Tab-separated table of C-alpha atoms in Angstrom:
chain	number	residue	atom	x	y	z
A	1	GLY	CA	60.796	133.993	192.436
A	2	SER	CA	61.188	135.775	195.723
A	3	VAL	CA	63.154	138.698	197.049
A	4	VAL	CA	64.381	139.449	200.584
A	5	LEU	CA	64.963	143.062	201.483
A	6	ARG	CA	66.871	143.955	204.642
A	7	PHE	CA	67.458	147.516	205.773
A	8	LYS	CA	68.485	149.292	208.957
A	9	ALA	CA	65.754	151.652	210.144
A	10	PRO	CA	66.660	155.018	211.690
A	11	ASP	CA	65.709	155.955	215.235
A	12	ALA	CA	62.026	156.472	214.416
A	13	LEU	CA	59.001	154.456	215.509
A	14	THR	CA	56.661	154.729	212.552
A	15	ARG	CA	55.279	153.005	209.451
A	16	TRP	CA	57.253	152.557	206.261
A	17	ASN	CA	55.859	152.077	202.756
A	18	ILE	CA	58.156	149.929	200.637
A	19	LEU	CA	57.748	150.161	196.853
A	20	GLY	CA	59.477	147.646	194.584
A	21	LEU	CA	59.835	147.050	190.847
A	22	ALA	CA	61.115	143.792	189.362
A	23	HIS	CA	61.838	143.079	185.712
A	24	THR	CA	63.337	140.348	183.546
A	25	LYS	CA	65.720	140.565	180.612
A	26	ASP	CA	62.797	140.455	178.179
A	27	LEU	CA	61.209	143.452	180.021
A	28	ALA	CA	58.494	141.556	181.885
A	29	THR	CA	57.785	143.771	184.898
A	30	LEU	CA	56.028	143.551	188.227
A	31	HIS	CA	55.671	146.108	191.003
A	32	PHE	CA	54.738	145.502	194.629
A	33	THR	CA	53.932	147.502	197.742
A	34	LYS	CA	54.605	146.419	201.309
A	35	GLU	CA	54.265	148.096	204.677
A	36	ALA	CA	56.750	147.751	207.520
A	37	VAL	CA	56.262	148.972	211.088
A	38	THR	CA	59.138	149.827	213.423
A	39	ARG	CA	58.084	149.574	217.063
A	40	LYS	CA	59.188	148.343	220.458
A	41	PRO	CA	57.556	145.500	222.417
A	42	LEU	CA	56.552	148.005	225.106
A	43	MET	CA	55.758	151.619	224.223
A	44	VAL	CA	55.025	154.695	226.347
A	45	PHE	CA	52.757	157.482	225.077
A	46	PRO	CA	52.818	160.507	227.451
A	47	ASN	CA	49.775	162.797	227.472
A	48	LEU	CA	51.350	166.119	228.442
A	49	PRO	CA	50.050	169.699	228.304
A	50	ARG	CA	51.695	172.312	226.093
A	51	PHE	CA	52.821	174.298	229.144
A	52	LEU	CA	52.652	174.459	232.933
A	53	ARG	CA	51.497	177.422	235.015
A	54	ALA	CA	53.001	178.291	238.390
A	55	GLY	CA	50.666	177.528	241.283
A	56	ASP	CA	48.602	174.920	239.405
A	57	ARG	CA	48.001	171.385	240.617
A	58	ILE	CA	47.938	169.065	237.619
A	59	THR	CA	47.863	165.337	236.859
A	60	LEU	CA	50.277	164.059	234.222
A	61	GLN	CA	49.266	160.887	232.405
A	62	ALA	CA	51.005	158.309	230.257
A	63	LYS	CA	49.544	155.408	228.296
A	64	ILE	CA	51.535	152.168	228.190
A	65	ASN	CA	50.894	149.763	225.321
A	66	LEU	CA	52.118	146.205	224.933
A	67	MET	CA	52.773	145.635	221.228
A	68	VAL	CA	53.324	141.863	221.420
A	69	GLU	CA	51.236	138.972	222.638
A	70	GLY	CA	51.193	138.266	226.346
A	71	ARG	CA	50.998	140.261	229.544
A	72	ALA	CA	53.422	142.735	231.064
A	73	GLU	CA	53.743	143.920	234.636
A	74	GLY	CA	56.193	146.603	235.626
A	75	VAL	CA	56.872	150.070	236.940
A	76	ALA	CA	56.344	153.446	235.273
A	77	ARG	CA	58.464	156.302	236.560
A	78	LEU	CA	58.183	160.095	236.316
A	79	GLU	CA	61.335	162.204	236.630
A	80	LEU	CA	61.294	166.003	236.677
A	81	PHE	CA	64.501	167.958	236.124
A	82	ASP	CA	65.849	171.409	235.387
A	83	PRO	CA	66.618	171.455	231.630
A	84	PHE	CA	69.412	174.008	232.139
A	85	THR	CA	71.333	172.203	234.890
A	86	LEU	CA	69.838	168.673	234.528
A	87	LYS	CA	69.371	168.567	238.311
A	88	PRO	CA	66.243	166.783	239.645
A	89	VAL	CA	63.378	169.007	240.832
A	90	ASP	CA	60.908	166.319	241.946
A	91	LYS	CA	60.835	167.697	245.479
A	92	ALA	CA	59.967	171.214	244.289
A	93	PHE	CA	57.037	169.813	242.272
A	94	ALA	CA	55.859	167.581	245.159
A	95	ASN	CA	56.454	164.483	243.031
A	96	THR	CA	56.572	162.120	245.993
A	97	LEU	CA	55.078	159.036	244.271
A	98	SER	CA	57.345	158.964	241.245
A	99	GLU	CA	56.862	155.222	240.584
A	100	GLN	CA	53.556	153.665	239.549
A	101	VAL	CA	52.848	149.961	239.038
A	102	PHE	CA	51.147	149.020	235.757
A	103	ILE	CA	49.702	145.898	234.140
A	104	ALA	CA	49.327	145.827	230.366
A	105	SER	CA	48.295	143.199	227.847
A	106	LYS	CA	47.934	142.994	224.086
A	107	GLY	CA	45.049	145.224	223.025
A	108	GLU	CA	44.595	146.764	226.500
A	109	SER	CA	46.481	149.899	227.525
A	110	ALA	CA	47.660	150.680	231.024
A	111	VAL	CA	47.474	154.245	232.349
A	112	ALA	CA	49.917	155.761	234.844
A	113	GLU	CA	49.160	159.060	236.600
A	114	TRP	CA	51.194	161.487	238.688
A	115	THR	CA	49.812	164.547	240.491
A	116	ILE	CA	52.246	167.443	240.847
A	117	THR	CA	52.152	171.058	242.023
A	118	VAL	CA	53.944	173.597	239.844
A	119	PRO	CA	56.193	175.897	241.911
A	120	GLU	CA	57.127	179.501	241.185
A	121	GLY	CA	60.515	180.693	240.020
A	122	MET	CA	61.084	178.239	237.149
A	123	ASP	CA	61.071	179.036	233.442
A	124	ALA	CA	60.976	175.454	232.137
A	125	CYS	CA	60.703	171.888	233.406
A	126	GLY	CA	62.063	168.700	231.873
A	127	VAL	CA	59.705	165.702	232.008
A	128	ARG	CA	61.019	162.167	231.606
A	129	ILE	CA	58.588	159.237	231.691
A	130	THR	CA	59.894	155.678	231.494
A	131	ALA	CA	58.307	152.246	231.852
A	132	ALA	CA	59.917	148.833	232.278
A	133	SER	CA	58.202	145.474	232.461
A	134	LYS	CA	59.520	142.742	234.737
A	135	SER	CA	58.965	139.002	234.875
A	136	GLY	CA	60.468	135.944	236.485
A	137	PRO	CA	61.658	135.288	240.035
A	138	HIS	CA	64.635	137.623	239.670
A	139	SER	CA	62.643	140.552	238.191
A	140	THR	CA	64.564	140.636	234.931
A	141	VAL	CA	63.697	143.610	232.742
A	142	VAL	CA	62.317	142.230	229.476
A	143	ALA	CA	61.120	145.450	227.789
A	144	SER	CA	61.372	149.183	228.396
A	145	ASP	CA	60.591	152.492	226.745
A	146	GLY	CA	60.507	156.184	227.592
A	147	GLU	CA	60.065	159.723	226.346
A	148	GLN	CA	61.515	163.056	227.406
A	149	HIS	CA	60.072	166.528	226.850
A	150	VAL	CA	60.651	170.093	228.052
A	151	LEU	CA	57.579	172.121	229.085
A	152	PRO	CA	57.631	175.907	229.564
A	153	VAL	CA	56.453	177.163	232.949
A	154	LEU	CA	54.333	180.310	232.764
A	155	ALA	CA	54.027	182.738	235.656
A	156	ASP	CA	50.660	183.239	237.318
A	157	ARG	CA	51.262	186.967	237.608
A	158	VAL	CA	50.793	189.951	235.313
A	159	LEU	CA	53.613	192.459	234.945
A	160	VAL	CA	52.322	196.025	235.385
A	161	THR	CA	54.542	198.969	234.480
A	162	GLU	CA	54.047	202.318	236.186
A	163	SER	CA	55.895	205.277	234.688
A	164	LEU	CA	56.295	208.817	235.963
A	165	PRO	CA	58.121	211.723	234.273
A	166	LEU	CA	60.596	213.475	236.568
A	167	TRP	CA	61.519	216.974	235.518
A	168	THR	CA	63.454	219.789	237.072
A	169	SER	CA	64.563	223.119	235.716
A	170	LYS	CA	66.842	224.328	238.481
A	171	ALA	CA	68.914	223.128	241.379
A	172	GLY	CA	67.056	221.864	244.422
A	173	THR	CA	65.277	218.854	245.881
A	174	LYS	CA	61.973	217.479	244.623
A	175	THR	CA	59.930	214.487	245.777
A	176	PHE	CA	58.045	212.258	243.294
A	177	THR	CA	55.674	209.474	244.329
A	178	LEU	CA	54.362	206.516	242.301
A	179	GLU	CA	50.841	206.760	243.682
A	180	LYS	CA	49.411	203.636	242.003
A	181	LEU	CA	52.121	201.448	243.484
A	182	LYS	CA	51.959	203.122	246.873
A	183	SER	CA	48.195	202.876	247.345
A	184	THR	CA	47.758	199.256	246.223
A	185	SER	CA	46.135	196.810	248.647
A	186	SER	CA	47.202	193.605	246.882
A	187	SER	CA	48.659	190.964	249.201
A	188	THR	CA	50.493	189.220	246.347
A	189	LEU	CA	52.210	192.289	244.891
A	190	ARG	CA	55.919	191.869	244.199
A	191	HIS	CA	58.186	194.605	242.934
A	192	GLN	CA	60.155	193.460	239.892
A	193	SER	CA	62.552	196.296	239.071
A	194	LEU	CA	63.053	200.039	239.162
A	195	LEU	CA	64.503	201.825	236.127
A	196	LEU	CA	65.623	205.453	236.041
A	197	GLU	CA	66.385	207.111	232.703
A	198	TYR	CA	68.063	210.496	232.497
A	199	SER	CA	68.208	212.756	229.475
A	200	ALA	CA	69.626	216.257	229.249
A	201	ASN	CA	67.517	216.821	226.126
A	202	PRO	CA	63.941	215.498	226.613
A	203	ALA	CA	63.144	216.262	222.975
A	204	TRP	CA	64.864	212.970	222.117
A	205	TYR	CA	61.926	211.037	223.642
A	206	ALA	CA	59.527	212.828	221.327
A	207	VAL	CA	61.706	211.932	218.333
A	208	GLN	CA	61.901	208.260	219.350
A	209	ALA	CA	58.131	208.055	219.827
């Protein structure tokens, strides 16, 4: 005979191995193996780096595959946002051409590219890439897909700590100078913070060390 198996797949685009065992009342048995694939007619595969570095100029790419027969024309879109506030940051990343036209067909992938400049002052950036195919005189959307990721943004600077012990044994005024910070000729130097620690018993620092 025949058997029809229907199941609701979770939100995962992948391959499924289906194993089955059939038997009769007189213990005649048969096992079978089938493979099912859950996919969308149009699928987007972003090619993103593991992180971004402030000051870099980088090109983000996405591959667009048509999983059914035919030909698809549409628009791929890149959206950049702050993952903490969800506000768009396309302007800060110079993402002026956020929409790219693509043409894809069965067996031939389309590639969309966006060139951005990573600004300073951000810890992370949300990246959302979507694609939608259109057809017909009224540009009806017939298939769409998208992915969203969060990329850390690394600083292009190195944090240097300069420490100086300040000691005094009696009342009065003393002047201490951080010579390495004073005599630097770097044009990109930025002061991060200044921390002053006071201890009436300096022996505690030796114990902690």
